[in-house]
Every structure is written in C-alpha cells, then in structure tokens.
Short mmCIF file of C-alpha atoms in Angstrom, two decimals:
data_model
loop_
_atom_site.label_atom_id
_atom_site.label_comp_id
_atom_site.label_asym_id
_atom_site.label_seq_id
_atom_site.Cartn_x
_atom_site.Cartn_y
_atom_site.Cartn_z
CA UNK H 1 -16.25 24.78 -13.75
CA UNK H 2 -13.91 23.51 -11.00
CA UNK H 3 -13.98 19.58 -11.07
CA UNK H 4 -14.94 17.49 -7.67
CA UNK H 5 -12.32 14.51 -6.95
CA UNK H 6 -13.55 12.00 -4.53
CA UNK H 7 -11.99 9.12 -2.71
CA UNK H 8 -14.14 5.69 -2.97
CA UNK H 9 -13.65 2.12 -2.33
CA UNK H 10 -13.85 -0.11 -5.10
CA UNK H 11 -10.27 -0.25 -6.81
CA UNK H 12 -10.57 -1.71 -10.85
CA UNK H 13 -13.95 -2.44 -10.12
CA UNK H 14 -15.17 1.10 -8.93
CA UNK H 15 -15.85 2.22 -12.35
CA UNK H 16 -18.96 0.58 -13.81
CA UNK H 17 -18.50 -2.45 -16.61
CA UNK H 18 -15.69 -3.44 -14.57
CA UNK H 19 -14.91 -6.75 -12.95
CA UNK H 20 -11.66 -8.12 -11.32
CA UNK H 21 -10.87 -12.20 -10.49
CA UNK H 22 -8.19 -13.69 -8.90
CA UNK H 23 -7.38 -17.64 -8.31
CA UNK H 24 -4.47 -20.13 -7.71
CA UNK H 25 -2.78 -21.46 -10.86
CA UNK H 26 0.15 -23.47 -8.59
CA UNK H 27 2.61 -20.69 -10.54
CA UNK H 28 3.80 -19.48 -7.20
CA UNK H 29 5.48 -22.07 -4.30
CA UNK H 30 3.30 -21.16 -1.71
CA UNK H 31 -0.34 -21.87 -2.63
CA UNK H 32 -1.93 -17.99 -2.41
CA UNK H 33 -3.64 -16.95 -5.74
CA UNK H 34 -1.09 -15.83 -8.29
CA UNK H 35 -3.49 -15.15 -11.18
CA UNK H 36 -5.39 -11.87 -11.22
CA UNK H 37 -8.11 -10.73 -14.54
CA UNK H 38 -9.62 -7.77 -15.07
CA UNK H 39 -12.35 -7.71 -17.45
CA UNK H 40 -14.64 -4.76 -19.17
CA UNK H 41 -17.87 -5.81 -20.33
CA UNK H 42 -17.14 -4.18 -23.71
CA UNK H 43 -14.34 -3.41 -25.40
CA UNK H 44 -12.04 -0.59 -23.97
CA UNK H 45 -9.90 1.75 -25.16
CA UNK H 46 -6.65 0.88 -24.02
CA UNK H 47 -3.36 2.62 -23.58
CA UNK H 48 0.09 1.16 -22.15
CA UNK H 49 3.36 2.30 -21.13
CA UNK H 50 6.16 -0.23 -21.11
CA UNK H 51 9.68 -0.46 -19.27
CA UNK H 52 12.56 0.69 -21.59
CA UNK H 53 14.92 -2.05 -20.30
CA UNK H 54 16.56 -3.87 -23.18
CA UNK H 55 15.83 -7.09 -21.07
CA UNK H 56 11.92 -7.08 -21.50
CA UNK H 57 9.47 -9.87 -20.20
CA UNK H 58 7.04 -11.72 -23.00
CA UNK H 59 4.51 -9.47 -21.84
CA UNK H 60 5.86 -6.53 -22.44
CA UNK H 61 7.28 -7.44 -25.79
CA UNK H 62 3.70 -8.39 -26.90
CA UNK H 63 1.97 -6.26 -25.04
CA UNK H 64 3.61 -3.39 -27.22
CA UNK H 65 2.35 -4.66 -30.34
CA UNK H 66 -0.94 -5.09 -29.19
CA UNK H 67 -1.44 -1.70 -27.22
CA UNK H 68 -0.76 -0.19 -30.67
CA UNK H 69 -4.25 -1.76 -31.49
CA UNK H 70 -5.90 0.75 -28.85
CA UNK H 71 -8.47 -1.52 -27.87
CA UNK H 72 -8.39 -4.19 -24.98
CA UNK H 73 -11.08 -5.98 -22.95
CA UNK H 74 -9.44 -7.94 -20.57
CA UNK H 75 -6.06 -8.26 -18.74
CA UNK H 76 -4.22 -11.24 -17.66
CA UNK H 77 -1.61 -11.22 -14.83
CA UNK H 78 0.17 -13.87 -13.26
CA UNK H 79 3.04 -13.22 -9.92
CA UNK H 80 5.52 -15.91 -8.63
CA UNK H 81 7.51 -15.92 -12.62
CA UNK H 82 8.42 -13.06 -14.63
CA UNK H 83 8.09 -14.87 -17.96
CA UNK H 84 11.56 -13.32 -19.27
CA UNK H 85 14.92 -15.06 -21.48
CA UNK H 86 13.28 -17.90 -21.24
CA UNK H 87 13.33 -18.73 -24.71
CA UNK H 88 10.02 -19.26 -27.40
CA UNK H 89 8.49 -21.25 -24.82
CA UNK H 90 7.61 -17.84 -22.60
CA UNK H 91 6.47 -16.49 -25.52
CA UNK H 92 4.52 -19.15 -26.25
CA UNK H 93 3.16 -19.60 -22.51
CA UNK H 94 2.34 -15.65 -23.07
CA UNK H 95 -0.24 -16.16 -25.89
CA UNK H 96 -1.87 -19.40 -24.14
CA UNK H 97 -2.75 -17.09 -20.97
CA UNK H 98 -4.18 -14.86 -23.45
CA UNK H 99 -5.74 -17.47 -25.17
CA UNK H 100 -7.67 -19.50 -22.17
CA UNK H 101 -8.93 -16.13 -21.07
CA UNK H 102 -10.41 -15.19 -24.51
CA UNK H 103 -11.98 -18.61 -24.84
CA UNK H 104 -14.06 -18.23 -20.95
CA UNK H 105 -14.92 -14.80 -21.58
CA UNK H 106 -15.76 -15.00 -25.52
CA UNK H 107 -13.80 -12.63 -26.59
CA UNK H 108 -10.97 -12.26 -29.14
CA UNK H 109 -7.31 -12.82 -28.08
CA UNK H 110 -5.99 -9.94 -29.77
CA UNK H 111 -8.37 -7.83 -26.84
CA UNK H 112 -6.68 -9.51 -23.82
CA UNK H 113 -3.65 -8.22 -22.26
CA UNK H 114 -1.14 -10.01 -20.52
CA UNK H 115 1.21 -9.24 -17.38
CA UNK H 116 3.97 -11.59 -15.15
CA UNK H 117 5.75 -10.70 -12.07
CA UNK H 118 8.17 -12.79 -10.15
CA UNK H 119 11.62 -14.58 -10.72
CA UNK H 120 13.63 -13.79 -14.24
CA UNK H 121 14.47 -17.18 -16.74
CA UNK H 122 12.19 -20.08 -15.19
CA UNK H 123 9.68 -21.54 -17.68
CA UNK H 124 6.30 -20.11 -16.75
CA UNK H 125 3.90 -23.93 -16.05
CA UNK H 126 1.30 -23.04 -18.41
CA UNK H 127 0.52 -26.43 -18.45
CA UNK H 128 -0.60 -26.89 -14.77
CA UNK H 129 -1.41 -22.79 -15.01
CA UNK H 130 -4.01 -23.69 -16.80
CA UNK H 131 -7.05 -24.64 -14.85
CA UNK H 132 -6.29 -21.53 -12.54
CA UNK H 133 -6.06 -19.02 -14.90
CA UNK H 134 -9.57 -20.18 -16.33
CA UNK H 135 -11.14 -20.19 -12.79
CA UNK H 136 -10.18 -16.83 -12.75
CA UNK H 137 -11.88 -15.51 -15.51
CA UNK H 138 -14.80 -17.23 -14.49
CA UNK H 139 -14.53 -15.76 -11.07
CA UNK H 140 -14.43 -12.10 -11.91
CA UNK H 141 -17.19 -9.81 -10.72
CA UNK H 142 -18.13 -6.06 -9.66
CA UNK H 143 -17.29 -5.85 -6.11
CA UNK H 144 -14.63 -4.25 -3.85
CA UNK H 145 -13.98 -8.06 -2.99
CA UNK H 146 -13.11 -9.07 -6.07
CA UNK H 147 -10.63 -5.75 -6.29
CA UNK H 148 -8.97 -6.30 -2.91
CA UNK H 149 -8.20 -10.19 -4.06
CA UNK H 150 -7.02 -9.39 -7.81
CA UNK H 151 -4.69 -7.11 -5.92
CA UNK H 152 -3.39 -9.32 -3.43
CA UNK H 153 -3.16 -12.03 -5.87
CA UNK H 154 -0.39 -10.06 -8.21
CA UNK H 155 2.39 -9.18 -5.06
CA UNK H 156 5.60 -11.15 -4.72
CA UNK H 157 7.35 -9.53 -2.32
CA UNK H 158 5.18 -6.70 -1.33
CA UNK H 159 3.96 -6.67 2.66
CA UNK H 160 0.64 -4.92 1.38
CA UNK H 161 -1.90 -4.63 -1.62
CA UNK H 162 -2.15 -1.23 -3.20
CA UNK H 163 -5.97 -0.43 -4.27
CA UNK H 164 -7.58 3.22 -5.30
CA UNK H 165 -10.49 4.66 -6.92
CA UNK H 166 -11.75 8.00 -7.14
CA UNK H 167 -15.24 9.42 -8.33
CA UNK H 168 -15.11 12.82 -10.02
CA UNK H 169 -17.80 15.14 -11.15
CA UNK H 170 -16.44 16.48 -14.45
CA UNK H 171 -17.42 19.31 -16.75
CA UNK H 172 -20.00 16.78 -18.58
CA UNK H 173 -20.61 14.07 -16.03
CA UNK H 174 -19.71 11.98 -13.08
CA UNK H 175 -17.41 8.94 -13.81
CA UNK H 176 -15.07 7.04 -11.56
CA UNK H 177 -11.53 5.86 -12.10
CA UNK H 178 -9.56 2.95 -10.01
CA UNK H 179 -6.62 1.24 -10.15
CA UNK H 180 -4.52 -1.42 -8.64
CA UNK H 181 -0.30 -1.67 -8.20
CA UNK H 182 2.33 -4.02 -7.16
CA UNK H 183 5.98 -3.36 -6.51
CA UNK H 184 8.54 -3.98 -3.67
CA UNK H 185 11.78 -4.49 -5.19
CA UNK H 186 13.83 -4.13 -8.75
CA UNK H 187 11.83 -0.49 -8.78
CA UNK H 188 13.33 2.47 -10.70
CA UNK H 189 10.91 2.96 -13.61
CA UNK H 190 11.92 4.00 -16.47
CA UNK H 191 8.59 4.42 -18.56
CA UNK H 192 5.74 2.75 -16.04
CA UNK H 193 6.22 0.64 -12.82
CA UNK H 194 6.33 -2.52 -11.62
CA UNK H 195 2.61 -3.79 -12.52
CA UNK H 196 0.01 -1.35 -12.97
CA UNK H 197 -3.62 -1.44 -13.64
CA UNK H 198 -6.06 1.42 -14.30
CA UNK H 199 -10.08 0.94 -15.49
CA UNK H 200 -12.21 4.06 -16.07
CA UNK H 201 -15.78 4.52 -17.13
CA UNK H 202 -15.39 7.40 -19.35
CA UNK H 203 -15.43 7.75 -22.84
CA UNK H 204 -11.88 8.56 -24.10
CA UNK H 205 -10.25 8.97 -27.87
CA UNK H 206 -7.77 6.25 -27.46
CA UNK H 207 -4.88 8.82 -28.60
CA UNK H 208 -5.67 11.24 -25.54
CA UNK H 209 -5.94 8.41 -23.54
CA UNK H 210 -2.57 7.65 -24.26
CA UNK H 211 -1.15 10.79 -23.82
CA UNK H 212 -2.31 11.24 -20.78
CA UNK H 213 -1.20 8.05 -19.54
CA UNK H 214 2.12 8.48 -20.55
CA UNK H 215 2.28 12.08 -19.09
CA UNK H 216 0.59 11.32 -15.67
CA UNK H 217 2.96 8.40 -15.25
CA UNK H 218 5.83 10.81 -15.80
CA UNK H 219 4.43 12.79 -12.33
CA UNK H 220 3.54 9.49 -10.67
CA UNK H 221 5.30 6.01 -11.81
CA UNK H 222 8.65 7.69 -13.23
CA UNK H 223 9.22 9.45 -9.77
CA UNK H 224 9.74 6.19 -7.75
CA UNK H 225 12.72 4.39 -6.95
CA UNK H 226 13.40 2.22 -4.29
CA UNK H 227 16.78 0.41 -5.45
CA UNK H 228 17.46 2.28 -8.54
CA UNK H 229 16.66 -0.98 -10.90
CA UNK H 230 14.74 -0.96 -13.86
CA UNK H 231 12.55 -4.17 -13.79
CA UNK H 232 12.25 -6.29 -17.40
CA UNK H 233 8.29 -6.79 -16.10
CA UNK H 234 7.31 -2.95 -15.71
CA UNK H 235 4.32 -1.88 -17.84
CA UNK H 236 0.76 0.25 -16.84
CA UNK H 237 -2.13 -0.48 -18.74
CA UNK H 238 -5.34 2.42 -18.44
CA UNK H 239 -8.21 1.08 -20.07
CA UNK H 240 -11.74 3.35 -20.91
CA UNK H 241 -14.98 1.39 -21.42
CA UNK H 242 -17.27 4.31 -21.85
CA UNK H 243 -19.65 3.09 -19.39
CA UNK H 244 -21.18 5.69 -17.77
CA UNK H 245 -21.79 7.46 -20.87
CA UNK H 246 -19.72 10.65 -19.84
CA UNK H 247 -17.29 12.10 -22.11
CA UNK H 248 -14.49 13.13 -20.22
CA UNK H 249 -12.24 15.77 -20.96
CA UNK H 250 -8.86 16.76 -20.56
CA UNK H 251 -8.94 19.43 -18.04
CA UNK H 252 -10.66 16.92 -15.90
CA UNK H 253 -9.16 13.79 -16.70
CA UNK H 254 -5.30 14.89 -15.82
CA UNK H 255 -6.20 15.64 -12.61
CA UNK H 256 -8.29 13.07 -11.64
CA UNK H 257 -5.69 10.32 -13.46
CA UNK H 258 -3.20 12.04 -10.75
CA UNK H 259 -5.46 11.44 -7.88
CA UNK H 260 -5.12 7.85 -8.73
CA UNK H 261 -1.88 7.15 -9.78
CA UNK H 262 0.36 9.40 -7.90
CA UNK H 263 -1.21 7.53 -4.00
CA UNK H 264 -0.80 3.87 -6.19
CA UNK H 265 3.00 5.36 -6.71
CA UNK H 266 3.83 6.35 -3.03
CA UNK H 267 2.44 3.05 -1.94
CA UNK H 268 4.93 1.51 -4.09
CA UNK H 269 8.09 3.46 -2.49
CA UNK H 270 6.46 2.81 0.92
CA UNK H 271 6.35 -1.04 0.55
CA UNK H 272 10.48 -1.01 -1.09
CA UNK H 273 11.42 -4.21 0.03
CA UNK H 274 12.57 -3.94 3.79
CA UNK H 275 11.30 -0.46 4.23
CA UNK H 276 10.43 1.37 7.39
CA UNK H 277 9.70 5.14 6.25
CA UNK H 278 8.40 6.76 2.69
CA UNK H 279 10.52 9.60 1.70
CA UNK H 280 9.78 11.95 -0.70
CA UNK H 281 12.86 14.53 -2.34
CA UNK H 282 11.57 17.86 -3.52
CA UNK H 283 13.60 20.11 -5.27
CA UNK H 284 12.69 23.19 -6.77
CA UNK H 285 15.22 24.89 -9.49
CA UNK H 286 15.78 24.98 -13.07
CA UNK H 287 13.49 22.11 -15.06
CA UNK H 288 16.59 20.18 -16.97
CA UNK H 289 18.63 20.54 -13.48
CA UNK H 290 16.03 19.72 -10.89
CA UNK H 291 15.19 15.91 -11.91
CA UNK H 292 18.52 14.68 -11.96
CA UNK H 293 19.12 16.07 -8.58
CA UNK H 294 16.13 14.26 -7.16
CA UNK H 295 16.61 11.08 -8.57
CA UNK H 296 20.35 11.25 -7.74
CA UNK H 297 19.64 12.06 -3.88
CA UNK H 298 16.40 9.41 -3.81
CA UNK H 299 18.70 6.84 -5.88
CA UNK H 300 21.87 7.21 -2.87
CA UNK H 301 22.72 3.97 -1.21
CA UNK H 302 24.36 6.05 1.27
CA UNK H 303 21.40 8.60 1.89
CA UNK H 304 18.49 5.98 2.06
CA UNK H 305 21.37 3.91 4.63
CA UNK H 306 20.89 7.18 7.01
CA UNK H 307 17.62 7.32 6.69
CA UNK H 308 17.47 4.20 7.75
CA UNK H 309 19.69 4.88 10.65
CA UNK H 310 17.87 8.99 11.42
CA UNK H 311 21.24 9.90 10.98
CA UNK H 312 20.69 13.77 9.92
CA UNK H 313 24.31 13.06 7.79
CA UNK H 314 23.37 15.99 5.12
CA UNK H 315 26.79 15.65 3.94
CA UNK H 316 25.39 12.31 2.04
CA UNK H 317 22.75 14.34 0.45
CA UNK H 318 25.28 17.56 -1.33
CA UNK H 319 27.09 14.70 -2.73
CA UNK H 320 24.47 13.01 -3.97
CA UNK H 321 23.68 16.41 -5.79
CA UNK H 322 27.40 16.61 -6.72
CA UNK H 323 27.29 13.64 -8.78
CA UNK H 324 23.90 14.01 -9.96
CA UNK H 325 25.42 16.08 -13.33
CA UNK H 326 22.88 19.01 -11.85
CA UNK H 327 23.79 22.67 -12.22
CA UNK H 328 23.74 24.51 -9.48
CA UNK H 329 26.04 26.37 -7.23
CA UNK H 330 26.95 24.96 -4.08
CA UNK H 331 27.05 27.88 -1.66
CA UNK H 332 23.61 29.47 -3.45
CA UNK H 333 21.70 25.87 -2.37
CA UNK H 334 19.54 24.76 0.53
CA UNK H 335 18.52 21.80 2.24
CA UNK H 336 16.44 20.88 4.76
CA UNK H 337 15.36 17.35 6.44
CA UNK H 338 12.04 17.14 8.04
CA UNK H 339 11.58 20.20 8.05
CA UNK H 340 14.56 21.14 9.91
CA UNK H 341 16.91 23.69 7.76
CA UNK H 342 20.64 22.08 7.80
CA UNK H 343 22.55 23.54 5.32
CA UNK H 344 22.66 26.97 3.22
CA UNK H 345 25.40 29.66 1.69
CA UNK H 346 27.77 26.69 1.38
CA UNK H 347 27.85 25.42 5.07
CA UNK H 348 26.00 23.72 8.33
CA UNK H 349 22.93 25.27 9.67
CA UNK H 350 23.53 25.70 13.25
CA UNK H 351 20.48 23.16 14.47
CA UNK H 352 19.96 20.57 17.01
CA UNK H 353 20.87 17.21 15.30
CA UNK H 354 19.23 14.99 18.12
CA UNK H 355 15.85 16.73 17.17
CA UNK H 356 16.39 15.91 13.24
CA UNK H 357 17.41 12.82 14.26
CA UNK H 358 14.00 12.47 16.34
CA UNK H 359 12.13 13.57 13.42
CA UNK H 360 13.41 11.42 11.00
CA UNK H 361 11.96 8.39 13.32
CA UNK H 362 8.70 9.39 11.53
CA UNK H 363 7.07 6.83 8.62
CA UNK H 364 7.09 9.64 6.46
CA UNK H 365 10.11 12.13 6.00
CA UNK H 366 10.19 15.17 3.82
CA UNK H 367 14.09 16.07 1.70
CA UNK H 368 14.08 19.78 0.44
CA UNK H 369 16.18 21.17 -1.34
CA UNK H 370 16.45 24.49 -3.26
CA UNK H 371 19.26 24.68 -5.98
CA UNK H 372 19.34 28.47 -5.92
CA UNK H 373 17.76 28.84 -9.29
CA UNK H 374 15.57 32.25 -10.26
CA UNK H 375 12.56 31.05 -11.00
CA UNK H 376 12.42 27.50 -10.32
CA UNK H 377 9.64 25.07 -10.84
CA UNK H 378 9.53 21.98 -8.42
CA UNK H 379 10.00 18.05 -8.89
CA UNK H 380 8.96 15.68 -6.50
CA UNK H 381 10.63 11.85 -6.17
CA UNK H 382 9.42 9.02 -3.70
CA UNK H 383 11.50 6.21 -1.93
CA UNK H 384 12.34 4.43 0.96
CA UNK H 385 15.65 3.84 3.31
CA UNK H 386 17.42 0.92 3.03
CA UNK H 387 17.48 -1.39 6.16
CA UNK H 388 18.93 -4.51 6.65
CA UNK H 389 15.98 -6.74 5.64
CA UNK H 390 16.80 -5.25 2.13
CA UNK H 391 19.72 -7.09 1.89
CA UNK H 392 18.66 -10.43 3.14
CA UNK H 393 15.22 -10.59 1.36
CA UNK H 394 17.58 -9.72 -2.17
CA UNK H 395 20.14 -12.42 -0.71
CA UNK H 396 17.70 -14.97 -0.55
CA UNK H 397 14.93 -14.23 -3.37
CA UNK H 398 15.25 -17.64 -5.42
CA UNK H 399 16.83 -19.89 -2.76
#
C-alpha cells in the first residue's frame, strides 16, 4: 500500500495531544516573547539528536542524559541567551526552567526538555525569567495560533518563522506529524540544527523512533550550512504521544518524517543571516566521495560571494571540489549552474554567461555537478550566498 503525504496547517500542534505556548520572560532586549513550550498531554516517546561541538550549551549537556530516558512530555525553549560556559549557574538556570514548567503542568521534571538560543557566556536571568516562562506553560493550547507564536517566539536573528505539518494515511491509520525550526546564523550541523522541534501522534517504540530521527536528520538537518559553524545550542527533539491510536510503521514513517524535516531544513538555509537566494548543491558520484564535495562547494566563502554577486565564476566551484579531499577526475566531471551546463572534459562550456548570470538572479538556484563516477548515487546540500548584511549583522551581534 502506497502511503498518502499531505500538507496541513497546524505546525507542533497539528498532531492531536499537542499544545504549543509562547510568552515574554524579559530574557531577550527587545520585549517580543522569548519563551516557547510545547506540551503532550501524556507522556511521549522522545528521541534527540545533539550538536557534536565540544563547546555544548546546558541544554544540550542535560538534554543528553535525559533523552537516554526515552520519554518526555514537555519542552522548554528560551531565545535571546544560549545558556553556554557560563559556569554552574547555567546549569543551574537549566534545571529551574525545567523545574517551573513541571510544577504548572504537574508533571515530573525528569519529562521536560529544555532548549536556549541566543548569545554564548551571559548568565541566563532565571530570576526575572521566571514569571514568563510559567505564563507560558499556562498559555499553551491546540491551535495553529499557538504554533505560529511558539515559533516566532524561539528566532534571534531569523527574518521568518519556520512551521510544518503533514497528515499521512499510513498502512494502519491516519496520523499527522509537525514541527517547528529556528536558525539564521552559526549553522553547519553536525548531528541536528540550530533548534528543532518535532510532535507526532503515532505510536512509536522509542528505539525506532530514534533511529529514524537520527537518519532523517542525516538527509535533512546535516545537509545545511550557511557559514560552515557548528553552533554549541544545536539539538532536534521528535517526540510520539500515541494519540491517534495508529501504530505507525517504518515504511511510512521515513517518508513522512522527510516531508517534514527536509522543507523545516531549506527554510533554515533560506533565512542564513543576510541571505537573498536558497541554493541547493547536488552531486551525484561515488557515496564516500560525493558528500565531501557538496559540503565543500556549499561551505565556499568564495562560491556563496558569487552567488551573491550572479557571477557564473565556475572556476570557484572546481576548486572548491579540489580541496574538498573528493575523488574524482577532473576532466571526467561536470557542472552546471541553473541549469546552464558550464564546464565538462576538463574545460569551459561554450555558453552565454550574461544568461547564467540572469538566472542566477532567481531566489532559488540549482549547483550540479557530476564527478564522473559509474554508478553514482546522489547527495543533496542547502545554503545561501553571502551578501554584505552577513558581515555587518555578525559584526554587530552583541554590541
């Protein structure tokens, strides 16, 4: 039986048990909410994937140990401090957001999750926090609302929220998944992304949930970069409440995780701090080879600069393969730039640059390349050019 995948509204709060709150908890300097919860009515199971930079956030240090639980209810994020080396007091500001969520909802601490986002080494004010991060919790309900505002409420530097939710009708059952993102800047995941949140109705072994979580996010998450840094803050969290009774499987699940985590990826690249075009790098060749050319050529200062710029300068892009530490020989390869071939059998393509150049105006721009291989699978990465509000919105970002 083929499975139906279906676009809805809703976000976290799509799937049934689900609700989302958001509220202002004075942690950021302009007064926008900057606390977001997301709540199951029951207990979940719960699966994570965590950055694998030595420099971690308090969250993500305790959220390791208590993923390994498999069971969550609730998550906690906060935006405008990233809770990281700032000594025991984080830490201890990290269990007290746990804490005043457990006590509104009535819930153990052990089930909540927690999250931060925002500038690295300033105490997080848990102390005026507080009263916010309460009103929160209490806030949280079922509605595309709520979704839309627990997603606005976790940016920092991001221009727009990033919201989906599918409905799929799987081998036993129709059950819906959503999920909510954040990331602009400091993105190069290496595990998960920037923030990530994903609530499904199914019911899900907590060890398959896991391993599809951290294989999905290897096809979605891992294949972003927009500055080629790894953030201490990254982490997903999927959690299952069982909800609508259907017992998903794995041939359906994959998928339909995909559906939702891949767009929540590509909205991430298409925010990248300063950006004014989403580009995805496709490469098709050997598997080991293919990766490290993609991330090399999405990763290039000098590439995303002419893309930037519509400069059609492949010459950027074969030595961004050169260095990459792909195999491949150069006069066997092929690339092309929106759709416009412009270099094979080790030379220029004779093509008109201005119309590459025209093409590349568009907000979405397409790299190919083939490394020659027989037999090659595909890869796909997503980022963004670099233009000059990069560089002044990283220039400025605590002063």
């Amino acid at each position: 039986m083929a499975i139906e995948v279906l676009a809805i509204e809703g976000g976290v709060c799509a799937p049934q048990g689900f609700r989302a709150g958001s509220a202002y908890a004075s942690i950021r300097k302009v007064e926008r909410d900057d606390i977001a919860v997301i709540v199951s009515d029951v207990p979940a199971a719960a699966a994570g994937v965590f950055t694998t930079n030595t420099v971690s956030a308090w969250c993500v240090q305790n959220g390791r140990e208590k993923i390994k639980r498999q069971k969550a209810q609730a998550i906690v994020a906060n935006a405008g401090n990233a809770n990281a080396c700032n000594g025991q007091e984080g830490n201890r500001a990290d269990g007290e957001m746990a804490r005043i969520v457990a006590r509104e909802l009535g819930i153990s601490e052990d089930l909540v999750l927690t999250a931060s986002t925002g500038v690295i080494g300033r105490p997080l004010p848990i102390n005026r926090a507080r009263d916010g991060i309460a009103e929160a919790a209490r806030r949280a309900m079922h509605s595309e609302e709520a979704n839309l505002q627990a997603a606005r409420a976790i940016m920092t530097t991001d221009l727009v929220h990033k919201s989906k939710a599918v409905e799929v009708k799987g081998k036993n059952g129709t059950y819906r998944i959503g999920g909510i993102a954040k990331g602009s800047g400091m993105i190069a995941p290496n595990m998960a992304t920037m923030l990530a949140f994903i609530t499904c109705d199914a019911v899900v072994r907590p060890e398959l949930l896991q391993n599809m979580l951290s294989g999905i996010n290897e096809m979605s998450f891992n294949r972003v970069s927009v500055d080629s840094d790894t953030s201490t803050n990254d982490l997903v969290y999927l959690l299952a409440n069982g909800a609508s009774g259907v017992t998903a499987t794995q041939e359906d699940l994959v998928p339909a995780l995909a559906e939702v985590m891949v767009p929540l990826a590509k909205k991430v690249a298409r925010d990248g701090e300063g950006a004014t075009k989403l580009v995805e790098v496709m490469v098709f060749g050997d598997y080991d080879e293919m990766d490290k050319a993609a991330r090399a050529v999405a990763e290039s200062p000098l590439v995303k600069t002419a893309l930037f710029g519509n400069d059609p300068n492949w010459g950027r892009i074969l030595m961004a393969l050169g260095k990459s530490g792909a195999k491949f020989d150069p006069n066997k390869i092929k690339v092309s730039i929106a759709g416009r071939l412009v270099f094979a059998k080790g030379m220029a393509v004779p093509v008109d640059l201005d119309d590459v150049s025209n093409a590349m105006k568009a907000e979405e721009v397409l790299i190919e390349i083939d490394l020659g291989h027989r037999n090659p699978a595909v890869t796909r990465f997503w980022t963004c050019d670099f233009s000059y509000d990069y560089v002044k919105i990283n220039a400025e970002y605590t002063t």
